[in-house]
Each structure stands twice: as structure tokens, then as C-alpha cells.
């Protein structure tokens, strides 16, 4: 039985990861400060004697004896990461330093949940891991993008300088049950708006694209990455290469919810990437043939069901 620390474990992705790690016979310590996460996401795990919950902020050092660390703590939705942008930078940078320092001390393996945002508004399409990105260092998204880029740099340097065993994954837009209904990301926004009969808010003309990955596919990729040989550190893109315009996503959600909501257009936020699609060749090769198996319609159906139940409560 491995002991595993998951920072940000009470969040959307973290809660699915804790659940899967327990199901596969591990002991899990879930650390969270509940900024965007919630106890409701992990309350069903509290009876499990192999699950421990710790209220803690990753910007402060934390000590525990574990074999592996998944570092997910960081708000991920633009609304939340821009709410206190300095804190977002601290969470990414100081959180990485604290988790890498811990990994060094206890000789644990540590995985960083990085992001496709390190590619910024990409000029190369689809994005490969060797692309350095096109990030505005002083724009409204920079607290998140540059925080995550600095965290990647810390990870590779702790690996070069101190031989810490690291893994970096770059997660592309992921959705599914337990997204916060008000978290502002496009899939949850559109589903909640459609179910409530409110206007569907498309920012800009809706021609910008994203490639949406269902959370279960991400968890599978993440856990396979942790189990690769120490010589493979990444970064590796984990996402679903099927690319959709935001307008087509809105139309699909309207159709699947049978909603009478109207589509309205609001201004496009500054520095909003125009297109995004992962090249997952490295993931397929290094993660034992991993590729997403849940496509948009199936994943949306599961997510719509989740929000239907949540909104009735
Ligand atoms: P989320 O906001 O649901 O989860 C983040 C969790 O981290 C929350 O539980 C929050 O309370 C916790 N947290 C935030 N700041 C913290 C701090 N200082 N100390 C301790 N805990 C803190 O978001 P998510 O979608 O589950 O994202 C999880 C991770 O995956 C993040 O690092 C995010 O950057 C990364 N990621 C997510 C996506 C996506 O599409 N969902 C894409 C790329 C990268
Ligand atoms: N978006 C939108 N309406 C919304 C929320 C988001 O049109 O209510 C757009 C947003 O401008 C972006 C895309 O959907 O182009 C994805 O936004 P999200 O915040 O989910 O993720 P990110 O921009 O970080 O990829």
C-alpha cells in the first residue's frame, strides 16, 4: 500500500483523483485550504480509514511521510485565479517549492498539475510539448500562466540539481461532475445556464476553440504518468484532441438539455486564447497507449446529470 499526498484534493479534479487512488488500494492524505474546493466533494470518502483530510495552505511548508505527491493545489478557473492574483502566483510558486522541498526530504516522487495555459495564445497548432508558448507576462491571465511556468521551472531544476523524482503533466480543458456550478468555466457555465433557462453567455463570436477532456480520462493519464520510469519526467500533454468551437459547444449543450435558453454574446476577455488542441503523441507513446476514451457527448451527458441533481437540492 502506497501513501500518497494530494494537494488540492477537495477540488474538482483532486476529488476524483483521491477516489481513484483509494479504489486502487492506496492510502491518501488530502490537503486543501477550501478556496475553490469543498468538503462536499470528498465527504463520501471520510468513512474510509485510509483517507485523511488536512486543512492546510500549500504556501506554507507541510510535513508528512508519503511515497508520492500529486500537486494540484491552485484555483483553475479564470474568475477564481484572478480574484486574488498575487495569491495565485504564491500558490503556484511557493506551493511548488514547498512540495518539492518535501519530496526532496522524504525522497518521494512528485507530480505537477501544469496546464495548457503554459502555451498561452498558441501560434503552433496543435500544441506539442516542445512549443515554448506565447504568454503575455503582464496580462490578466499571467498570474496563472506564469505561476505555472515558474512551477515547471522549479520542478525541472529540483530534478537537475537535487535528483528529485519529478513528473510534469500539462492538462488541457477538463470537465465533469464536481465542477463548481459558479466556477465560471465554459462547460459548467453553459450547462447550469441551460438547465436554469438563463441566457447562454458566449464570450466573443464563439469561434475560439477548446478541446474538452472528461475527468476520468485525465485521472487515468495522471496515474499512468506517476508510474512511468524515473527517467521520464515529461512534460506531457494530457487532453482530448477533439477540438470544438465555443459556439458549437453551446449548441450541443442546448440540444442535450432540451433547453429554451437563448445564446447571447458578451465581450471576449483580454488574452483569451483563440485556439487550443493538444498533440498527445508523447502521452500515447510513454503512457502505455493512453488516449481519451470518453468523447464529448458521453461526458456531457454525465455532467448534465450531475448538475441536474445538484440544482434540485
Ligand atoms: P479546482 O479549483 O476545483 O481545484 C483546486 C483545489 O486547490 C481546490 O480544492 C482549492 O481549494 C485548492 N487550493 C487552491 N489554493 C490552495 C492553496 N493555497 N493551498 C491549498 N489548497 C489550495 O480546480 P481543478 O480544475 O480541480 O484543478 C486542479 C489542478 O489542475 C489545478 O492545479 C489546475 O491548475 C490544474 N488544471 C486544471 C485544468 C482543468 O481544466 N480543470 C486544466 C489545466 C490544469
Ligand atoms: N467562455 C464563454 N462563456 C462562458 C465561459 C467561457 O464563451 O460563460 C469561453 C472563454 O472565453 C474561453 C472558453 O470559453 O474562450 C473556455 O473558457 P474557460 O474559462 O472554460 O477555460 P480557458 O479559457 O481557461 O481555457
mmCIF file of C-alpha atoms and ligand atoms in Angstrom:
data_model
loop_
_atom_site.group_PDB
_atom_site.id
_atom_site.type_symbol
_atom_site.label_atom_id
_atom_site.label_comp_id
_atom_site.label_asym_id
_atom_site.label_seq_id
_atom_site.Cartn_x
_atom_site.Cartn_y
_atom_site.Cartn_z
ATOM 1 C CA UNK A 1 0.000 0.000 0.000
ATOM 2 C CA UNK A 2 1.431 3.381 -1.070
ATOM 3 C CA UNK A 3 0.906 6.561 0.950
ATOM 4 C CA UNK A 4 0.002 9.416 -1.343
ATOM 5 C CA UNK A 5 -0.439 13.146 -0.712
ATOM 6 C CA UNK A 6 -2.872 15.014 -2.982
ATOM 7 C CA UNK A 7 -2.746 18.808 -2.657
ATOM 8 C CA UNK A 8 -5.940 20.478 -3.857
ATOM 9 C CA UNK A 9 -7.612 17.131 -3.138
ATOM 10 C CA UNK A 10 -11.001 18.672 -2.297
ATOM 11 C CA UNK A 11 -11.252 20.343 -5.706
ATOM 12 C CA UNK A 12 -12.891 19.112 -8.885
ATOM 13 C CA UNK A 13 -10.004 17.017 -10.267
ATOM 14 C CA UNK A 14 -8.416 16.322 -6.871
ATOM 15 C CA UNK A 15 -11.569 14.675 -5.501
ATOM 16 C CA UNK A 16 -11.743 12.266 -8.461
ATOM 17 C CA UNK A 17 -8.046 11.501 -8.033
ATOM 18 C CA UNK A 18 -8.391 10.789 -4.271
ATOM 19 C CA UNK A 19 -11.324 8.492 -5.013
ATOM 20 C CA UNK A 20 -9.437 6.524 -7.678
ATOM 21 C CA UNK A 21 -6.263 6.265 -5.583
ATOM 22 C CA UNK A 22 -8.285 4.791 -2.709
ATOM 23 C CA UNK A 23 -10.105 2.403 -5.063
ATOM 24 C CA UNK A 24 -6.771 1.117 -6.337
ATOM 25 C CA UNK A 25 -5.551 0.264 -2.834
ATOM 26 C CA UNK A 26 -3.594 3.310 -1.685
ATOM 27 C CA UNK A 27 -3.632 5.406 1.459
ATOM 28 C CA UNK A 28 -4.460 9.047 0.717
ATOM 29 C CA UNK A 29 -3.755 12.302 2.536
ATOM 30 C CA UNK A 30 -5.902 15.047 1.010
ATOM 31 C CA UNK A 31 -4.647 18.582 1.665
ATOM 32 C CA UNK A 32 -6.749 21.635 0.825
ATOM 33 C CA UNK A 33 -7.463 25.167 2.034
ATOM 34 C CA UNK A 34 -11.013 25.043 0.556
ATOM 35 C CA UNK A 35 -10.545 28.191 -1.550
ATOM 36 C CA UNK A 36 -12.344 26.686 -4.539
ATOM 37 C CA UNK A 37 -12.691 23.121 -3.319
ATOM 38 C CA UNK A 38 -15.228 21.864 -0.845
ATOM 39 C CA UNK A 39 -15.745 19.153 1.740
ATOM 40 C CA UNK A 40 -18.850 18.046 -0.175
ATOM 41 C CA UNK A 41 -16.561 16.813 -2.959
ATOM 42 C CA UNK A 42 -14.872 14.316 -0.644
ATOM 43 C CA UNK A 43 -17.422 13.767 2.132
ATOM 44 C CA UNK A 44 -18.177 10.286 0.728
ATOM 45 C CA UNK A 45 -14.537 9.306 1.362
ATOM 46 C CA UNK A 46 -14.417 10.339 5.022
ATOM 47 C CA UNK A 47 -15.517 6.940 6.345
ATOM 48 C CA UNK A 48 -12.605 5.240 4.625
ATOM 49 C CA UNK A 49 -9.877 4.589 7.263
ATOM 50 C CA UNK A 50 -7.219 5.013 4.574
ATOM 51 C CA UNK A 51 -8.334 8.579 3.813
ATOM 52 C CA UNK A 52 -7.135 11.606 5.797
ATOM 53 C CA UNK A 53 -8.199 15.195 5.332
ATOM 54 C CA UNK A 54 -5.920 18.108 6.224
ATOM 55 C CA UNK A 55 -6.858 21.787 6.125
ATOM 56 C CA UNK A 56 -3.668 23.491 5.037
ATOM 57 C CA UNK A 57 -2.407 26.130 2.623
ATOM 58 C CA UNK A 58 0.390 24.980 0.270
ATOM 59 C CA UNK A 59 2.065 28.376 0.501
ATOM 60 C CA UNK A 60 3.141 27.245 3.992
ATOM 61 C CA UNK A 61 5.510 24.294 4.469
ATOM 62 C CA UNK A 62 3.881 20.985 5.321
ATOM 63 C CA UNK A 63 5.485 17.778 6.508
ATOM 64 C CA UNK A 64 4.175 14.244 6.079
ATOM 65 C CA UNK A 65 5.783 10.874 5.247
ATOM 66 C CA UNK A 66 4.449 9.715 1.874
ATOM 67 C CA UNK A 67 5.692 7.850 -1.199
ATOM 68 C CA UNK A 68 4.128 10.095 -3.826
ATOM 69 C CA UNK A 69 2.787 13.646 -4.082
ATOM 70 C CA UNK A 70 0.285 14.931 -6.645
ATOM 71 C CA UNK A 71 0.465 18.738 -6.554
ATOM 72 C CA UNK A 72 -2.888 20.082 -7.727
ATOM 73 C CA UNK A 73 -3.480 22.956 -5.314
ATOM 74 C CA UNK A 74 -4.272 26.078 -7.362
ATOM 75 C CA UNK A 75 -7.510 27.710 -8.483
ATOM 76 C CA UNK A 76 -8.077 26.792 -12.143
ATOM 77 C CA UNK A 77 -10.957 28.931 -13.350
ATOM 78 C CA UNK A 78 -10.084 32.421 -14.673
ATOM 79 C CA UNK A 79 -12.633 34.068 -12.318
ATOM 80 C CA UNK A 80 -11.103 32.379 -9.287
ATOM 81 C CA UNK A 81 -7.434 32.714 -10.187
ATOM 82 C CA UNK A 82 -7.902 36.415 -10.976
ATOM 83 C CA UNK A 83 -9.820 37.057 -7.706
ATOM 84 C CA UNK A 84 -6.544 37.303 -5.785
ATOM 85 C CA UNK A 85 -3.885 37.178 -8.471
ATOM 86 C CA UNK A 86 -0.928 37.593 -6.104
ATOM 87 C CA UNK A 87 -2.165 34.682 -4.026
ATOM 88 C CA UNK A 88 -2.465 32.608 -7.217
ATOM 89 C CA UNK A 89 1.213 33.255 -8.008
ATOM 90 C CA UNK A 90 2.174 32.400 -4.414
ATOM 91 C CA UNK A 91 0.134 29.193 -4.553
ATOM 92 C CA UNK A 92 1.832 28.014 -7.752
ATOM 93 C CA UNK A 93 5.361 29.111 -6.881
ATOM 94 C CA UNK A 94 5.576 28.695 -3.101
ATOM 95 C CA UNK A 95 3.353 25.625 -3.298
ATOM 96 C CA UNK A 96 5.799 24.066 -5.773
ATOM 97 C CA UNK A 97 8.798 24.999 -3.604
ATOM 98 C CA UNK A 98 7.150 23.522 -0.505
ATOM 99 C CA UNK A 99 6.125 20.280 -2.236
ATOM 100 C CA UNK A 100 9.500 19.877 -3.954
ATOM 101 C CA UNK A 101 11.297 20.551 -0.672
ATOM 102 C CA UNK A 102 9.127 17.919 0.995
ATOM 103 C CA UNK A 103 9.745 15.433 -1.855
ATOM 104 C CA UNK A 104 13.490 16.041 -1.565
ATOM 105 C CA UNK A 105 13.491 15.500 2.184
ATOM 106 C CA UNK A 106 11.380 12.345 2.217
ATOM 107 C CA UNK A 107 12.567 11.046 -1.198
ATOM 108 C CA UNK A 108 9.047 10.999 -2.617
ATOM 109 C CA UNK A 109 8.076 11.197 -6.269
ATOM 110 C CA UNK A 110 6.175 14.408 -7.092
ATOM 111 C CA UNK A 111 3.803 15.197 -9.964
ATOM 112 C CA UNK A 112 2.918 18.735 -11.002
ATOM 113 C CA UNK A 113 -0.513 19.508 -12.447
ATOM 114 C CA UNK A 114 0.619 22.019 -15.049
ATOM 115 C CA UNK A 115 -1.597 23.359 -17.780
ATOM 116 C CA UNK A 116 -2.073 24.038 -21.475
ATOM 117 C CA UNK A 117 -2.012 27.704 -20.373
ATOM 118 C CA UNK A 118 1.785 27.490 -20.441
ATOM 119 C CA UNK A 119 1.313 27.715 -24.248
ATOM 120 C CA UNK A 120 -0.663 30.979 -23.810
ATOM 121 C CA UNK A 121 -2.419 32.045 -27.025
ATOM 122 C CA UNK A 122 -0.591 29.479 -29.158
ATOM 123 C CA UNK A 123 0.879 30.164 -32.580
ATOM 124 C CA UNK A 124 1.674 26.464 -33.113
ATOM 125 C CA UNK A 125 -1.371 24.231 -33.610
ATOM 126 C CA UNK A 126 -1.904 21.601 -32.265
ATOM 127 C CA UNK A 127 0.397 22.236 -29.312
ATOM 128 C CA UNK A 128 3.356 19.907 -28.833
ATOM 129 C CA UNK A 129 5.395 19.795 -25.643
ATOM 130 C CA UNK A 130 8.405 21.328 -27.379
ATOM 131 C CA UNK A 131 6.497 24.543 -28.144
ATOM 132 C CA UNK A 132 7.567 27.310 -25.722
ATOM 133 C CA UNK A 133 4.289 29.181 -25.846
ATOM 134 C CA UNK A 134 3.022 32.686 -26.421
ATOM 135 C CA UNK A 135 2.199 34.110 -22.998
ATOM 136 C CA UNK A 136 1.615 37.768 -22.130
ATOM 137 C CA UNK A 137 3.665 38.132 -18.917
ATOM 138 C CA UNK A 138 1.734 41.218 -17.775
ATOM 139 C CA UNK A 139 -1.811 40.333 -18.859
ATOM 140 C CA UNK A 140 -4.795 39.291 -16.724
ATOM 141 C CA UNK A 141 -4.041 35.571 -17.173
ATOM 142 C CA UNK A 142 -0.356 35.919 -16.320
ATOM 143 C CA UNK A 143 -0.763 35.217 -12.580
ATOM 144 C CA UNK A 144 -1.880 31.714 -13.525
ATOM 145 C CA UNK A 145 0.162 31.138 -16.698
ATOM 146 C CA UNK A 146 3.460 32.482 -15.380
ATOM 147 C CA UNK A 147 2.899 30.911 -11.950
ATOM 148 C CA UNK A 148 2.522 27.525 -13.619
ATOM 149 C CA UNK A 149 5.517 28.168 -15.911
ATOM 150 C CA UNK A 150 7.664 29.068 -12.909
ATOM 151 C CA UNK A 151 6.454 25.911 -11.158
ATOM 152 C CA UNK A 152 7.575 23.837 -14.169
ATOM 153 C CA UNK A 153 10.970 25.521 -13.993
ATOM 154 C CA UNK A 154 11.226 24.742 -10.267
ATOM 155 C CA UNK A 155 10.329 21.114 -10.952
ATOM 156 C CA UNK A 156 12.981 20.596 -13.646
ATOM 157 C CA UNK A 157 15.603 22.410 -11.555
ATOM 158 C CA UNK A 158 14.923 20.336 -8.427
ATOM 159 C CA UNK A 159 15.314 17.329 -10.700
ATOM 160 C CA UNK A 160 18.632 18.524 -12.251
ATOM 161 C CA UNK A 161 20.136 19.906 -9.066
ATOM 162 C CA UNK A 162 18.761 17.641 -6.337
ATOM 163 C CA UNK A 163 17.691 14.499 -8.196
ATOM 164 C CA UNK A 164 14.121 14.847 -7.018
ATOM 165 C CA UNK A 165 11.951 12.416 -8.985
ATOM 166 C CA UNK A 166 9.506 14.645 -10.861
ATOM 167 C CA UNK A 167 6.636 14.315 -13.322
ATOM 168 C CA UNK A 168 5.027 17.219 -15.184
ATOM 169 C CA UNK A 169 1.682 16.911 -16.948
ATOM 170 C CA UNK A 170 0.093 19.725 -18.955
ATOM 171 C CA UNK A 171 -3.651 19.360 -18.527
ATOM 172 C CA UNK A 172 -5.965 20.630 -21.280
ATOM 173 C CA UNK A 173 -9.543 21.813 -20.550
ATOM 174 C CA UNK A 174 -11.118 19.140 -18.368
ATOM 175 C CA UNK A 175 -14.747 18.911 -17.272
ATOM 176 C CA UNK A 176 -17.061 16.597 -15.385
ATOM 177 C CA UNK A 177 -19.099 16.137 -12.204
ATOM 178 C CA UNK A 178 -17.984 18.183 -9.141
ATOM 179 C CA UNK A 179 -17.029 21.247 -11.132
ATOM 180 C CA UNK A 180 -18.232 24.179 -9.053
ATOM 181 C CA UNK A 181 -21.550 25.444 -10.502
ATOM 182 C CA UNK A 182 -20.326 29.062 -10.239
ATOM 183 C CA UNK A 183 -16.748 28.464 -11.192
ATOM 184 C CA UNK A 184 -17.110 30.338 -14.443
ATOM 185 C CA UNK A 185 -15.574 27.772 -16.760
ATOM 186 C CA UNK A 186 -17.352 27.257 -20.013
ATOM 187 C CA UNK A 187 -18.749 23.719 -19.662
ATOM 188 C CA UNK A 188 -20.225 24.253 -16.187
ATOM 189 C CA UNK A 189 -21.465 27.750 -17.115
ATOM 190 C CA UNK A 190 -23.298 26.578 -20.232
ATOM 191 C CA UNK A 191 -24.858 23.525 -18.536
ATOM 192 C CA UNK A 192 -26.030 25.491 -15.489
ATOM 193 C CA UNK A 193 -27.388 28.311 -17.684
ATOM 194 C CA UNK A 194 -29.191 25.827 -19.951
ATOM 195 C CA UNK A 195 -30.732 23.921 -17.018
ATOM 196 C CA UNK A 196 -31.894 27.148 -15.343
ATOM 197 C CA UNK A 197 -33.276 28.552 -18.615
ATOM 198 C CA UNK A 198 -30.880 31.512 -18.371
ATOM 199 C CA UNK A 199 -29.091 33.089 -21.344
ATOM 200 C CA UNK A 200 -26.052 31.159 -22.604
ATOM 201 C CA UNK A 201 -23.143 33.608 -22.404
ATOM 202 C CA UNK A 202 -20.727 33.232 -25.312
ATOM 203 C CA UNK A 203 -17.714 35.498 -24.961
ATOM 204 C CA UNK A 204 -16.855 36.976 -28.361
ATOM 205 C CA UNK A 205 -18.311 35.400 -31.506
ATOM 206 C CA UNK A 206 -17.766 31.843 -30.240
ATOM 207 C CA UNK A 207 -15.277 30.914 -32.967
ATOM 208 C CA UNK A 208 -12.474 30.351 -30.420
ATOM 209 C CA UNK A 209 -11.793 26.656 -29.882
ATOM 210 C CA UNK A 210 -11.042 24.338 -26.978
ATOM 211 C CA UNK A 211 -10.554 20.560 -26.777
ATOM 212 C CA UNK A 212 -12.549 19.114 -23.894
ATOM 213 C CA UNK A 213 -11.416 16.147 -21.850
ATOM 214 C CA UNK A 214 -13.656 14.173 -19.495
ATOM 215 C CA UNK A 215 -12.202 13.953 -15.988
ATOM 216 C CA UNK A 216 -11.930 10.118 -15.879
ATOM 217 C CA UNK A 217 -9.580 10.137 -18.888
ATOM 218 C CA UNK A 218 -7.369 12.700 -17.155
ATOM 219 C CA UNK A 219 -7.196 10.685 -13.916
ATOM 220 C CA UNK A 220 -6.143 7.586 -15.873
ATOM 221 C CA UNK A 221 -3.416 9.554 -17.689
ATOM 222 C CA UNK A 222 -2.227 11.207 -14.492
ATOM 223 C CA UNK A 223 -1.858 7.928 -12.605
ATOM 224 C CA UNK A 224 -0.093 6.266 -15.550
ATOM 225 C CA UNK A 225 2.308 9.225 -15.645
ATOM 226 C CA UNK A 226 3.151 8.811 -11.945
ATOM 227 C CA UNK A 227 4.022 5.162 -12.633
ATOM 228 C CA UNK A 228 6.402 5.771 -15.561
ATOM 229 C CA UNK A 229 10.142 5.118 -15.052
ATOM 230 C CA UNK A 230 12.055 7.860 -13.184
ATOM 231 C CA UNK A 231 13.913 8.767 -16.392
ATOM 232 C CA UNK A 232 10.671 10.065 -17.932
ATOM 233 C CA UNK A 233 9.851 13.392 -16.310
ATOM 234 C CA UNK A 234 7.659 14.968 -19.019
ATOM 235 C CA UNK A 235 6.234 17.484 -19.629
ATOM 236 C CA UNK A 236 3.465 15.546 -21.265
ATOM 237 C CA UNK A 237 0.178 16.867 -22.655
ATOM 238 C CA UNK A 238 -2.920 15.165 -21.219
ATOM 239 C CA UNK A 239 -6.039 16.160 -23.102
ATOM 240 C CA UNK A 240 -8.596 15.142 -25.662
ATOM 241 C CA UNK A 241 -7.559 16.219 -29.180
ATOM 242 C CA UNK A 242 -11.177 16.607 -30.390
ATOM 243 C CA UNK A 243 -11.492 20.348 -30.902
ATOM 244 C CA UNK A 244 -14.757 22.323 -30.823
ATOM 245 C CA UNK A 245 -15.698 25.957 -31.227
ATOM 246 C CA UNK A 246 -17.327 27.510 -28.173
ATOM 247 C CA UNK A 247 -20.415 28.191 -30.303
ATOM 248 C CA UNK A 248 -20.737 24.509 -31.207
ATOM 249 C CA UNK A 249 -20.348 23.577 -27.524
ATOM 250 C CA UNK A 250 -23.226 25.956 -26.659
ATOM 251 C CA UNK A 251 -25.417 24.403 -29.367
ATOM 252 C CA UNK A 252 -24.623 20.874 -28.177
ATOM 253 C CA UNK A 253 -25.465 21.734 -24.556
ATOM 254 C CA UNK A 254 -28.757 23.359 -25.627
ATOM 255 C CA UNK A 255 -29.672 20.281 -27.663
ATOM 256 C CA UNK A 256 -28.749 17.790 -24.930
ATOM 257 C CA UNK A 257 -30.616 19.661 -22.191
ATOM 258 C CA UNK A 258 -33.664 20.426 -24.373
ATOM 259 C CA UNK A 259 -33.295 23.976 -23.139
ATOM 260 C CA UNK A 260 -35.092 27.059 -24.408
ATOM 261 C CA UNK A 261 -32.209 29.313 -23.278
ATOM 262 C CA UNK A 262 -31.068 31.957 -25.765
ATOM 263 C CA UNK A 263 -27.475 32.456 -26.839
ATOM 264 C CA UNK A 264 -26.141 35.942 -26.109
ATOM 265 C CA UNK A 265 -22.706 37.349 -26.909
ATOM 266 C CA UNK A 266 -20.582 39.183 -24.315
ATOM 267 C CA UNK A 267 -17.145 40.792 -24.829
ATOM 268 C CA UNK A 268 -14.222 38.409 -25.220
ATOM 269 C CA UNK A 269 -11.906 38.701 -22.162
ATOM 270 C CA UNK A 270 -8.366 40.018 -22.788
ATOM 271 C CA UNK A 271 -5.771 37.440 -23.888
ATOM 272 C CA UNK A 272 -8.393 34.695 -24.324
ATOM 273 C CA UNK A 273 -6.607 32.025 -26.422
ATOM 274 C CA UNK A 274 -8.082 31.707 -29.933
ATOM 275 C CA UNK A 275 -7.443 28.010 -30.362
ATOM 276 C CA UNK A 276 -6.261 25.073 -28.303
ATOM 277 C CA UNK A 277 -5.708 21.421 -29.137
ATOM 278 C CA UNK A 278 -3.230 19.002 -27.590
ATOM 279 C CA UNK A 279 -0.831 16.874 -29.562
ATOM 280 C CA UNK A 280 -0.905 13.695 -27.451
ATOM 281 C CA UNK A 281 1.720 11.635 -29.325
ATOM 282 C CA UNK A 282 4.097 11.626 -26.325
ATOM 283 C CA UNK A 283 1.329 10.569 -23.917
ATOM 284 C CA UNK A 284 0.331 7.699 -26.221
ATOM 285 C CA UNK A 285 3.928 6.527 -26.510
ATOM 286 C CA UNK A 286 5.079 6.928 -22.903
ATOM 287 C CA UNK A 287 1.844 6.156 -21.024
ATOM 288 C CA UNK A 288 1.266 2.695 -22.412
ATOM 289 C CA UNK A 289 -1.043 3.668 -25.268
ATOM 290 C CA UNK A 290 -3.110 6.065 -23.139
ATOM 291 C CA UNK A 291 -5.698 8.090 -25.003
ATOM 292 C CA UNK A 292 -9.067 9.566 -24.078
ATOM 293 C CA UNK A 293 -11.934 7.100 -24.361
ATOM 294 C CA UNK A 294 -14.876 9.305 -23.345
ATOM 295 C CA UNK A 295 -15.961 11.661 -26.094
ATOM 296 C CA UNK A 296 -17.859 14.917 -25.672
ATOM 297 C CA UNK A 297 -21.433 13.675 -25.935
ATOM 298 C CA UNK A 298 -20.953 10.889 -23.373
ATOM 299 C CA UNK A 299 -19.035 13.134 -20.976
ATOM 300 C CA UNK A 300 -21.552 15.964 -21.310
ATOM 301 C CA UNK A 301 -24.427 13.551 -20.574
ATOM 302 C CA UNK A 302 -22.757 12.500 -17.292
ATOM 303 C CA UNK A 303 -22.009 16.118 -16.373
ATOM 304 C CA UNK A 304 -25.519 17.333 -17.221
ATOM 305 C CA UNK A 305 -26.939 14.581 -14.986
ATOM 306 C CA UNK A 306 -24.693 15.692 -12.125
ATOM 307 C CA UNK A 307 -25.804 19.319 -12.397
ATOM 308 C CA UNK A 308 -29.489 18.333 -12.730
ATOM 309 C CA UNK A 309 -29.288 16.572 -9.358
ATOM 310 C CA UNK A 310 -27.206 19.351 -7.775
ATOM 311 C CA UNK A 311 -29.595 22.110 -8.870
ATOM 312 C CA UNK A 312 -32.617 20.216 -7.467
ATOM 313 C CA UNK A 313 -31.050 20.111 -3.963
HETATM 314 P P1 LIG B 1 -10.320 23.428 -8.500
HETATM 315 O O1 LIG B 1 -10.343 24.890 -8.298
HETATM 316 O O2 LIG B 1 -11.604 22.680 -8.423
HETATM 317 O O3 LIG B 1 -9.282 22.706 -7.509
HETATM 318 C C1 LIG B 1 -8.175 23.344 -6.951
HETATM 319 C C2 LIG B 1 -8.104 22.930 -5.489
HETATM 320 O O4 LIG B 1 -6.936 23.535 -4.899
HETATM 321 C C3 LIG B 1 -9.302 23.425 -4.680
HETATM 322 O O5 LIG B 1 -9.782 22.396 -3.851
HETATM 323 C C4 LIG B 1 -8.733 24.578 -3.859
HETATM 324 O O6 LIG B 1 -9.426 24.800 -2.659
HETATM 325 C C5 LIG B 1 -7.302 24.110 -3.653
HETATM 326 N N1 LIG B 1 -6.375 25.219 -3.380
HETATM 327 C C6 LIG B 1 -6.267 26.398 -4.043
HETATM 328 N N2 LIG B 1 -5.295 27.144 -3.487
HETATM 329 C C7 LIG B 1 -4.761 26.402 -2.467
HETATM 330 C C8 LIG B 1 -3.755 26.635 -1.514
HETATM 331 N N3 LIG B 1 -3.047 27.786 -1.491
HETATM 332 N N4 LIG B 1 -3.485 25.673 -0.604
HETATM 333 C C9 LIG B 1 -4.185 24.501 -0.594
HETATM 334 N N5 LIG B 1 -5.174 24.239 -1.465
HETATM 335 C C10 LIG B 1 -5.457 25.178 -2.394
HETATM 336 O O7 LIG B 1 -9.636 23.199 -9.940
HETATM 337 P P2 LIG B 1 -9.364 21.864 -10.758
HETATM 338 O O8 LIG B 1 -9.986 22.046 -12.079
HETATM 339 O O9 LIG B 1 -9.689 20.679 -9.942
HETATM 340 O O10 LIG B 1 -7.785 21.972 -10.967
HETATM 341 C C11 LIG B 1 -6.859 21.191 -10.228
HETATM 342 C C12 LIG B 1 -5.461 21.430 -10.772
HETATM 343 O O11 LIG B 1 -5.395 21.054 -12.155
HETATM 344 C C13 LIG B 1 -5.003 22.881 -10.691
HETATM 345 O O12 LIG B 1 -3.649 22.920 -10.336
HETATM 346 C C14 LIG B 1 -5.187 23.379 -12.103
HETATM 347 O O13 LIG B 1 -4.299 24.426 -12.408
HETATM 348 C C15 LIG B 1 -4.888 22.128 -12.918
HETATM 349 N N6 LIG B 1 -5.532 22.210 -14.242
HETATM 350 C C16 LIG B 1 -6.890 22.051 -14.372
HETATM 351 C C17 LIG B 1 -7.462 22.138 -15.632
HETATM 352 C C18 LIG B 1 -8.939 21.952 -15.854
HETATM 353 O O14 LIG B 1 -9.399 22.067 -16.996
HETATM 354 N N7 LIG B 1 -9.751 21.626 -14.886
HETATM 355 C C19 LIG B 1 -6.670 22.427 -16.757
HETATM 356 C C20 LIG B 1 -5.292 22.603 -16.556
HETATM 357 C C21 LIG B 1 -4.740 22.473 -15.311
HETATM 358 N N1 LIG B 2 -16.395 31.155 -22.326
HETATM 359 C C1 LIG B 2 -17.604 31.603 -22.845
HETATM 360 N N2 LIG B 2 -18.651 31.742 -21.988
HETATM 361 C C2 LIG B 2 -18.580 31.443 -20.671
HETATM 362 C C3 LIG B 2 -17.338 30.972 -20.145
HETATM 363 C C4 LIG B 2 -16.269 30.859 -21.005
HETATM 364 O O1 LIG B 2 -17.734 31.867 -24.046
HETATM 365 O O2 LIG B 2 -19.592 31.582 -19.964
HETATM 366 C C5 LIG B 2 -15.256 30.983 -23.247
HETATM 367 C C6 LIG B 2 -13.964 31.653 -22.806
HETATM 368 O O3 LIG B 2 -13.934 32.996 -23.262
HETATM 369 C C7 LIG B 2 -12.928 30.788 -23.486
HETATM 370 C C8 LIG B 2 -13.553 29.387 -23.479
HETATM 371 O O4 LIG B 2 -14.949 29.593 -23.298
HETATM 372 O O5 LIG B 2 -12.739 31.181 -24.823
HETATM 373 C C9 LIG B 2 -13.016 28.485 -22.364
HETATM 374 O O6 LIG B 2 -13.107 29.188 -21.155
HETATM 375 P P1 LIG B 2 -12.751 28.540 -19.746
HETATM 376 O O7 LIG B 2 -12.797 29.634 -18.739
HETATM 377 O O8 LIG B 2 -13.591 27.342 -19.516
HETATM 378 O O9 LIG B 2 -11.260 27.985 -19.924
HETATM 379 P P2 LIG B 2 -9.891 28.600 -20.510
HETATM 380 O O10 LIG B 2 -10.167 29.910 -21.189
HETATM 381 O O11 LIG B 2 -9.018 28.760 -19.327
HETATM 382 O O12 LIG B 2 -9.454 27.577 -21.470
#
